[in-house]
Amino acid sequence: MNTAIGRVDAASATVDALIVIAVESQVPRFSLPADTLLSHLYESGEFKGKPGDTAVIHAPQGMAAKRLVLTGVGKSAGDPAAVRKAIGTALRLAKSKAAHTVAALLDGESQSEACVEAAIEGAILGNFEPDLHKTDPEKDAQRIDSFTLLVPGGAESLDAAFERGRILADSQNLTRSLVNEPSNILVPSELARRARAMAAEVGLECDVLDEDRMRQIGMGSLLAVAMGSDQPPAMVILRYRPAKPAAEGVHLGLVGKGVTFDSGGISIKPADGMEKMKYDMAGAAAVIGAMRAIALLKPGIPVTAFAPMVENMINGRAQRPGDIVKTLSGKTVEVLNTDAEGRLILNDAITYAQREGCTHLVDAATLTGSVVIALGHVNVGVFPNNDELCDRVLSSAKRQGEKMWRMPMDDEYKEVLKSAFADLPNIGTRHGGSISAAHFLKAFADPTPWVHLDIAGTAWLDEARPHLAKGPSGVCVRTFVDLAMNWQ
Ligand code: BES
Ligand code: MN
Ligand code: ZN
């Protein structure tokens, strides 16, 4: 899909579908004969302009477009999150009706930098389909060739906002395409290769630690998980350095769980739904996507991403329940359940990030089924050891329309993390499982300010939404980039 920003008036856009944002109970007006059709539509009660409302009008009089697609934003056309969804919803609707050329009009309140950024994001994210491996020739019939965002009379600064939105959404789609890849194709070495290719394209420094290097430095916890697979592990490190650092002494580290397939290991998972465990690398994919955008948007602070990549499998060398492993930090861990592997790879990555000099850490991980019980598929679980960094993350998430919810981290929750034989067990009890998992990581992250994001419930959409296809969501990419861009 080619994308552009344009300033021609809505009436002269020659497209298959022109998307028009509609505020609740306010009939859009063009001072054209088509206004009568719009009045009829509103009078019929068929369309109210509520979020999710859509209507299609064919051959609008006085306009060059073949169809108008009205899309509701609710109370305000100036709310970027509502605009992002409304544009995504309308674009997917236009696509389902075989429109190939699409434009969307942003005027009045929605003609702000934030809404322009959100609108192009909505279009690019809405256009993503997880159909790379389908060979159906029909799929070309429903393909949008061009999308133009119309901002008649809009300021020049909107062009930069449009470009930012395009970079963010393309980066988030890179994350989604990585998450969507099946585990036979996307083994750890392949994920590392794709991260390296992205880095070369946008000019990031990239290092990949291999198994030998990990053994040399003592990443015994990550290696214990990797042992059960015939696929070698990798840890990708992506470095962005600003030309002139804006904030003295700050170095942001992003850590992402990269389990390319989670069978559970010897503590094996039930067969039902196991195919979904290809998305257990969504945290790693999120930091890779975020680093792409960071390289292109150039924030004022240094940012380094750490993505440990392994496959959690069961061969003759697989780790056993009861094994005791030595982590990079020197702490020992009793592996009571081989399915709690995320925290085993993340603790070594967190220690490594601290040794690289990161002053602030944020990790994203599909860490626990327990967070899905707590927050469902709506909010990312946020587990901080530091209020200030937590507030920064939550503000970025809010600005970017990514729903996140802070969870309690009282010390009482860590009482279940007691082992008779090692410093820590790798599991607690079932109750509050996402919190004891976070406490396990906190034992390694302290005293560095750190926020853990559990994306097990939000990285994958089991059902398509009106504005997004089924499958990988790419959650956290926009929040990570916003966090780096707005550090100050
Ligand atoms: N990758 C899973 C968590 C997960 C569950 C992600 C559902 C996405 C959807 C993780 O490695 C895991 O298996 N966690 C266990 C931990 C338990 C053994 C303490 C879980 O949540 O069941
Ligand atoms: Mn697991
Ligand atoms: Zn896992």
PDB file of N, CA, C and O in Angstrom, residues 52-104:
ATOM      1  N   GLY A  52     -16.914   2.871  16.230  1.00  0.00           N
ATOM      2  CA  GLY A  52     -17.259   1.582  15.630  1.00  0.00           C
ATOM      3  C   GLY A  52     -18.371   1.676  14.593  1.00  0.00           C
ATOM      4  O   GLY A  52     -18.518   0.782  13.764  1.00  0.00           O
ATOM      5  N   ASP A  53     -19.173   2.759  14.637  1.00  0.00           N
ATOM      6  CA  ASP A  53     -20.238   2.943  13.633  1.00  0.00           C
ATOM      7  C   ASP A  53     -19.620   3.171  12.252  1.00  0.00           C
ATOM      8  O   ASP A  53     -18.671   3.939  12.116  1.00  0.00           O
ATOM      9  N   THR A  54     -20.196   2.537  11.237  1.00  0.00           N
ATOM     10  CA  THR A  54     -19.746   2.803   9.869  1.00  0.00           C
ATOM     11  C   THR A  54     -20.953   2.841   8.929  1.00  0.00           C
ATOM     12  O   THR A  54     -21.989   2.234   9.223  1.00  0.00           O
ATOM     13  N   ALA A  55     -20.798   3.532   7.833  1.00  0.00           N
ATOM     14  CA  ALA A  55     -21.831   3.543   6.787  1.00  0.00           C
ATOM     15  C   ALA A  55     -21.151   3.823   5.454  1.00  0.00           C
ATOM     16  O   ALA A  55     -20.161   4.535   5.400  1.00  0.00           O
ATOM     17  N   VAL A  56     -21.695   3.203   4.414  1.00  0.00           N
ATOM     18  CA  VAL A  56     -21.137   3.408   3.075  1.00  0.00           C
ATOM     19  C   VAL A  56     -22.196   4.065   2.197  1.00  0.00           C
ATOM     20  O   VAL A  56     -23.343   3.608   2.154  1.00  0.00           O
ATOM     21  N   ILE A  57     -21.825   5.161   1.541  1.00  0.00           N
ATOM     22  CA  ILE A  57     -22.733   5.855   0.609  1.00  0.00           C
ATOM     23  C   ILE A  57     -22.120   5.803  -0.775  1.00  0.00           C
ATOM     24  O   ILE A  57     -20.970   6.221  -0.961  1.00  0.00           O
ATOM     25  N   HIS A  58     -22.879   5.275  -1.739  1.00  0.00           N
ATOM     26  CA  HIS A  58     -22.362   5.172  -3.109  1.00  0.00           C
ATOM     27  C   HIS A  58     -22.666   6.427  -3.911  1.00  0.00           C
ATOM     28  O   HIS A  58     -23.679   7.082  -3.668  1.00  0.00           O
ATOM     29  N   ALA A  59     -21.795   6.733  -4.840  1.00  0.00           N
ATOM     30  CA  ALA A  59     -21.971   7.839  -5.794  1.00  0.00           C
ATOM     31  C   ALA A  59     -22.430   9.130  -5.124  1.00  0.00           C
ATOM     32  O   ALA A  59     -23.489   9.666  -5.460  1.00  0.00           O
ATOM     33  N   PRO A  60     -21.651   9.628  -4.152  1.00  0.00           N
ATOM     34  CA  PRO A  60     -22.059  10.883  -3.492  1.00  0.00           C
ATOM     35  C   PRO A  60     -22.038  12.037  -4.497  1.00  0.00           C
ATOM     36  O   PRO A  60     -21.030  12.248  -5.173  1.00  0.00           O
ATOM     37  N   GLN A  61     -23.163  12.735  -4.600  1.00  0.00           N
ATOM     38  CA  GLN A  61     -23.306  13.779  -5.628  1.00  0.00           C
ATOM     39  C   GLN A  61     -22.347  14.941  -5.393  1.00  0.00           C
ATOM     40  O   GLN A  61     -22.190  15.400  -4.257  1.00  0.00           O
ATOM     41  N   GLY A  62     -21.701  15.365  -6.473  1.00  0.00           N
ATOM     42  CA  GLY A  62     -20.784  16.502  -6.395  1.00  0.00           C
ATOM     43  C   GLY A  62     -19.383  16.123  -5.968  1.00  0.00           C
ATOM     44  O   GLY A  62     -18.525  16.983  -5.823  1.00  0.00           O
ATOM     45  N   MET A  63     -19.146  14.838  -5.754  1.00  0.00           N
ATOM     46  CA  MET A  63     -17.834  14.391  -5.307  1.00  0.00           C
ATOM     47  C   MET A  63     -17.242  13.418  -6.327  1.00  0.00           C
ATOM     48  O   MET A  63     -17.974  12.650  -6.953  1.00  0.00           O
ATOM     49  N   ALA A  64     -15.912  13.439  -6.441  1.00  0.00           N
ATOM     50  CA  ALA A  64     -15.259  12.558  -7.414  1.00  0.00           C
ATOM     51  C   ALA A  64     -15.137  11.118  -6.892  1.00  0.00           C
ATOM     52  O   ALA A  64     -14.995  10.178  -7.679  1.00  0.00           O
ATOM     53  N   ALA A  65     -15.178  10.936  -5.585  1.00  0.00           N
ATOM     54  CA  ALA A  65     -15.022   9.594  -5.001  1.00  0.00           C
ATOM     55  C   ALA A  65     -16.203   8.696  -5.359  1.00  0.00           C
ATOM     56  O   ALA A  65     -17.336   9.162  -5.458  1.00  0.00           O
ATOM     57  N   LYS A  66     -15.921   7.386  -5.565  1.00  0.00           N
ATOM     58  CA  LYS A  66     -17.010   6.454  -5.875  1.00  0.00           C
ATOM     59  C   LYS A  66     -17.895   6.172  -4.664  1.00  0.00           C
ATOM     60  O   LYS A  66     -19.074   5.882  -4.787  1.00  0.00           O
ATOM     61  N   ARG A  67     -17.273   6.193  -3.489  1.00  0.00           N
ATOM     62  CA  ARG A  67     -18.043   5.958  -2.253  1.00  0.00           C
ATOM     63  C   ARG A  67     -17.529   6.858  -1.135  1.00  0.00           C
ATOM     64  O   ARG A  67     -16.339   7.172  -1.087  1.00  0.00           O
ATOM     65  N   LEU A  68     -18.436   7.165  -0.208  1.00  0.00           N
ATOM     66  CA  LEU A  68     -18.034   7.750   1.067  1.00  0.00           C
ATOM     67  C   LEU A  68     -18.107   6.640   2.105  1.00  0.00           C
ATOM     68  O   LEU A  68     -19.070   5.868   2.120  1.00  0.00           O
ATOM     69  N   VAL A  69     -17.085   6.522   2.929  1.00  0.00           N
ATOM     70  CA  VAL A  69     -17.160   5.598   4.071  1.00  0.00           C
ATOM     71  C   VAL A  69     -17.143   6.454   5.324  1.00  0.00           C
ATOM     72  O   VAL A  69     -16.128   7.089   5.646  1.00  0.00           O
ATOM     73  N   LEU A  70     -18.280   6.529   6.006  1.00  0.00           N
ATOM     74  CA  LEU A  70     -18.333   7.294   7.252  1.00  0.00           C
ATOM     75  C   LEU A  70     -17.884   6.398   8.391  1.00  0.00           C
ATOM     76  O   LEU A  70     -18.227   5.219   8.445  1.00  0.00           O
ATOM     77  N   THR A  71     -17.088   6.976   9.292  1.00  0.00           N
ATOM     78  CA  THR A  71     -16.593   6.187  10.416  1.00  0.00           C
ATOM     79  C   THR A  71     -16.687   7.004  11.686  1.00  0.00           C
ATOM     80  O   THR A  71     -16.239   8.162  11.723  1.00  0.00           O
ATOM     81  N   GLY A  72     -17.343   6.472  12.685  1.00  0.00           N
ATOM     82  CA  GLY A  72     -17.614   7.224  13.914  1.00  0.00           C
ATOM     83  C   GLY A  72     -16.404   7.300  14.832  1.00  0.00           C
ATOM     84  O   GLY A  72     -15.651   6.341  14.957  1.00  0.00           O
ATOM     85  N   VAL A  73     -16.213   8.470  15.472  1.00  0.00           N
ATOM     86  CA  VAL A  73     -15.161   8.620  16.493  1.00  0.00           C
ATOM     87  C   VAL A  73     -15.730   8.873  17.882  1.00  0.00           C
ATOM     88  O   VAL A  73     -14.985   9.012  18.840  1.00  0.00           O
ATOM     89  N   GLY A  74     -17.056   8.993  17.986  1.00  0.00           N
ATOM     90  CA  GLY A  74     -17.634   9.302  19.295  1.00  0.00           C
ATOM     91  C   GLY A  74     -17.637  10.795  19.553  1.00  0.00           C
ATOM     92  O   GLY A  74     -17.820  11.578  18.635  1.00  0.00           O
ATOM     93  N   LYS A  75     -17.381  11.149  20.799  1.00  0.00           N
ATOM     94  CA  LYS A  75     -17.573  12.543  21.246  1.00  0.00           C
ATOM     95  C   LYS A  75     -16.654  13.561  20.568  1.00  0.00           C
ATOM     96  O   LYS A  75     -17.056  14.688  20.327  1.00  0.00           O
ATOM     97  N   SER A  76     -15.395  13.199  20.328  1.00  0.00           N
ATOM     98  CA  SER A  76     -14.454  14.205  19.823  1.00  0.00           C
ATOM     99  C   SER A  76     -13.627  13.683  18.658  1.00  0.00           C
ATOM    100  O   SER A  76     -13.076  12.589  18.724  1.00  0.00           O
ATOM    101  N   ALA A  77     -13.505  14.524  17.629  1.00  0.00           N
ATOM    102  CA  ALA A  77     -12.675  14.167  16.479  1.00  0.00           C
ATOM    103  C   ALA A  77     -11.211  14.488  16.747  1.00  0.00           C
ATOM    104  O   ALA A  77     -10.349  14.256  15.913  1.00  0.00           O
ATOM    105  N   GLY A  78     -10.923  15.037  17.946  1.00  0.00           N
ATOM    106  CA  GLY A  78      -9.558  15.427  18.270  1.00  0.00           C
ATOM    107  C   GLY A  78      -8.829  14.407  19.129  1.00  0.00           C
ATOM    108  O   GLY A  78      -7.733  14.671  19.627  1.00  0.00           O
ATOM    109  N   ASP A  79      -9.449  13.228  19.332  1.00  0.00           N
ATOM    110  CA  ASP A  79      -8.843  12.206  20.191  1.00  0.00           C
ATOM    111  C   ASP A  79      -8.058  11.218  19.317  1.00  0.00           C
ATOM    112  O   ASP A  79      -8.649  10.432  18.570  1.00  0.00           O
ATOM    113  N   PRO A  80      -6.707  11.247  19.410  1.00  0.00           N
ATOM    114  CA  PRO A  80      -5.902  10.426  18.501  1.00  0.00           C
ATOM    115  C   PRO A  80      -6.237   8.929  18.568  1.00  0.00           C
ATOM    116  O   PRO A  80      -6.291   8.277  17.523  1.00  0.00           O
ATOM    117  N   ALA A  81      -6.494   8.400  19.761  1.00  0.00           N
ATOM    118  CA  ALA A  81      -6.782   6.963  19.871  1.00  0.00           C
ATOM    119  C   ALA A  81      -8.069   6.617  19.123  1.00  0.00           C
ATOM    120  O   ALA A  81      -8.156   5.585  18.444  1.00  0.00           O
ATOM    121  N   ALA A  82      -9.068   7.515  19.233  1.00  0.00           N
ATOM    122  CA  ALA A  82     -10.342   7.282  18.540  1.00  0.00           C
ATOM    123  C   ALA A  82     -10.150   7.397  17.024  1.00  0.00           C
ATOM    124  O   ALA A  82     -10.731   6.635  16.253  1.00  0.00           O
ATOM    125  N   VAL A  83      -9.326   8.354  16.610  1.00  0.00           N
ATOM    126  CA  VAL A  83      -9.065   8.541  15.172  1.00  0.00           C
ATOM    127  C   VAL A  83      -8.329   7.324  14.601  1.00  0.00           C
ATOM    128  O   VAL A  83      -8.666   6.818  13.531  1.00  0.00           O
ATOM    129  N   ARG A  84      -7.317   6.822  15.352  1.00  0.00           N
ATOM    130  CA  ARG A  84      -6.548   5.654  14.891  1.00  0.00           C
ATOM    131  C   ARG A  84      -7.492   4.488  14.613  1.00  0.00           C
ATOM    132  O   ARG A  84      -7.448   3.854  13.559  1.00  0.00           O
ATOM    133  N   LYS A  85      -8.389   4.228  15.565  1.00  0.00           N
ATOM    134  CA  LYS A  85      -9.323   3.105  15.413  1.00  0.00           C
ATOM    135  C   LYS A  85     -10.329   3.354  14.304  1.00  0.00           C
ATOM    136  O   LYS A  85     -10.648   2.445  13.527  1.00  0.00           O
ATOM    137  N   ALA A  86     -10.841   4.571  14.232  1.00  0.00           N
ATOM    138  CA  ALA A  86     -11.879   4.889  13.237  1.00  0.00           C
ATOM    139  C   ALA A  86     -11.333   4.728  11.819  1.00  0.00           C
ATOM    140  O   ALA A  86     -12.019   4.194  10.938  1.00  0.00           O
ATOM    141  N   ILE A  87     -10.102   5.204  11.609  1.00  0.00           N
ATOM    142  CA  ILE A  87      -9.510   5.087  10.268  1.00  0.00           C
ATOM    143  C   ILE A  87      -9.223   3.609   9.956  1.00  0.00           C
ATOM    144  O   ILE A  87      -9.493   3.131   8.850  1.00  0.00           O
ATOM    145  N   GLY A  88      -8.694   2.892  10.936  1.00  0.00           N
ATOM    146  CA  GLY A  88      -8.413   1.465  10.724  1.00  0.00           C
ATOM    147  C   GLY A  88      -9.682   0.700  10.383  1.00  0.00           C
ATOM    148  O   GLY A  88      -9.702  -0.133   9.464  1.00  0.00           O
ATOM    149  N   THR A  89     -10.743   0.979  11.112  1.00  0.00           N
ATOM    150  CA  THR A  89     -12.031   0.309  10.886  1.00  0.00           C
ATOM    151  C   THR A  89     -12.554   0.598   9.480  1.00  0.00           C
ATOM    152  O   THR A  89     -12.968  -0.320   8.752  1.00  0.00           O
ATOM    153  N   ALA A  90     -12.508   1.869   9.081  1.00  0.00           N
ATOM    154  CA  ALA A  90     -13.035   2.248   7.765  1.00  0.00           C
ATOM    155  C   ALA A  90     -12.184   1.659   6.638  1.00  0.00           C
ATOM    156  O   ALA A  90     -12.705   1.213   5.620  1.00  0.00           O
ATOM    157  N   LEU A  91     -10.868   1.643   6.844  1.00  0.00           N
ATOM    158  CA  LEU A  91      -9.989   1.101   5.803  1.00  0.00           C
ATOM    159  C   LEU A  91     -10.241  -0.400   5.617  1.00  0.00           C
ATOM    160  O   LEU A  91     -10.299  -0.897   4.490  1.00  0.00           O
ATOM    161  N   ARG A  92     -10.427  -1.105   6.722  1.00  0.00           N
ATOM    162  CA  ARG A  92     -10.696  -2.552   6.608  1.00  0.00           C
ATOM    163  C   ARG A  92     -12.056  -2.801   5.944  1.00  0.00           C
ATOM    164  O   ARG A  92     -12.216  -3.763   5.186  1.00  0.00           O
ATOM    165  N   LEU A  93     -13.005  -1.914   6.237  1.00  0.00           N
ATOM    166  CA  LEU A  93     -14.321  -2.050   5.604  1.00  0.00           C
ATOM    167  C   LEU A  93     -14.188  -1.792   4.093  1.00  0.00           C
ATOM    168  O   LEU A  93     -14.714  -2.564   3.276  1.00  0.00           O
ATOM    169  N   ALA A  94     -13.467  -0.729   3.725  1.00  0.00           N
ATOM    170  CA  ALA A  94     -13.268  -0.407   2.300  1.00  0.00           C
ATOM    171  C   ALA A  94     -12.564  -1.561   1.597  1.00  0.00           C
ATOM    172  O   ALA A  94     -12.903  -1.935   0.479  1.00  0.00           O
ATOM    173  N   LYS A  95     -11.591  -2.149   2.287  1.00  0.00           N
ATOM    174  CA  LYS A  95     -10.846  -3.259   1.687  1.00  0.00           C
ATOM    175  C   LYS A  95     -11.768  -4.465   1.458  1.00  0.00           C
ATOM    176  O   LYS A  95     -11.694  -5.115   0.415  1.00  0.00           O
ATOM    177  N   SER A  96     -12.651  -4.723   2.412  1.00  0.00           N
ATOM    178  CA  SER A  96     -13.553  -5.877   2.276  1.00  0.00           C
ATOM    179  C   SER A  96     -14.515  -5.673   1.114  1.00  0.00           C
ATOM    180  O   SER A  96     -15.109  -6.622   0.616  1.00  0.00           O
ATOM    181  N   LYS A  97     -14.689  -4.398   0.690  1.00  0.00           N
ATOM    182  CA  LYS A  97     -15.572  -4.111  -0.443  1.00  0.00           C
ATOM    183  C   LYS A  97     -14.769  -3.883  -1.716  1.00  0.00           C
ATOM    184  O   LYS A  97     -15.232  -3.233  -2.658  1.00  0.00           O
ATOM    185  N   ALA A  98     -13.518  -4.381  -1.704  1.00  0.00           N
ATOM    186  CA  ALA A  98     -12.660  -4.366  -2.898  1.00  0.00           C
ATOM    187  C   ALA A  98     -12.310  -2.970  -3.401  1.00  0.00           C
ATOM    188  O   ALA A  98     -12.132  -2.764  -4.589  1.00  0.00           O
ATOM    189  N   ALA A  99     -12.200  -2.003  -2.500  1.00  0.00           N
ATOM    190  CA  ALA A  99     -11.683  -0.680  -2.892  1.00  0.00           C
ATOM    191  C   ALA A  99     -10.166  -0.786  -3.009  1.00  0.00           C
ATOM    192  O   ALA A  99      -9.522  -1.411  -2.160  1.00  0.00           O
ATOM    193  N   HIS A 100      -9.598  -0.221  -4.056  1.00  0.00           N
ATOM    194  CA  HIS A 100      -8.140  -0.288  -4.245  1.00  0.00           C
ATOM    195  C   HIS A 100      -7.460   1.042  -3.972  1.00  0.00           C
ATOM    196  O   HIS A 100      -6.315   1.077  -3.549  1.00  0.00           O
ATOM    197  N   THR A 101      -8.191   2.130  -4.230  1.00  0.00           N
ATOM    198  CA  THR A 101      -7.627   3.442  -3.917  1.00  0.00           C
ATOM    199  C   THR A 101      -8.496   4.082  -2.846  1.00  0.00           C
ATOM    200  O   THR A 101      -9.721   4.139  -2.972  1.00  0.00           O
ATOM    201  N   VAL A 102      -7.851   4.528  -1.783  1.00  0.00           N
ATOM    202  CA  VAL A 102      -8.579   5.025  -0.617  1.00  0.00           C
ATOM    203  C   VAL A 102      -7.963   6.348  -0.175  1.00  0.00           C
ATOM    204  O   VAL A 102      -6.742   6.524  -0.226  1.00  0.00           O
ATOM    205  N   ALA A 103      -8.821   7.276   0.227  1.00  0.00           N
ATOM    206  CA  ALA A 103      -8.345   8.511   0.857  1.00  0.00           C
ATOM    207  C   ALA A 103      -9.135   8.713   2.140  1.00  0.00           C
ATOM    208  O   ALA A 103     -10.206   8.128   2.312  1.00  0.00           O
ATOM    209  N   ALA A 104      -8.576   9.489   3.065  1.00  0.00           N
ATOM    210  CA  ALA A 104      -9.303   9.818   4.294  1.00  0.00           C
ATOM    211  C   ALA A 104      -9.148  11.304   4.546  1.00  0.00           C
ATOM    212  O   ALA A 104      -8.063  11.865   4.387  1.00  0.00           O
TER     213      ALA A 104
END
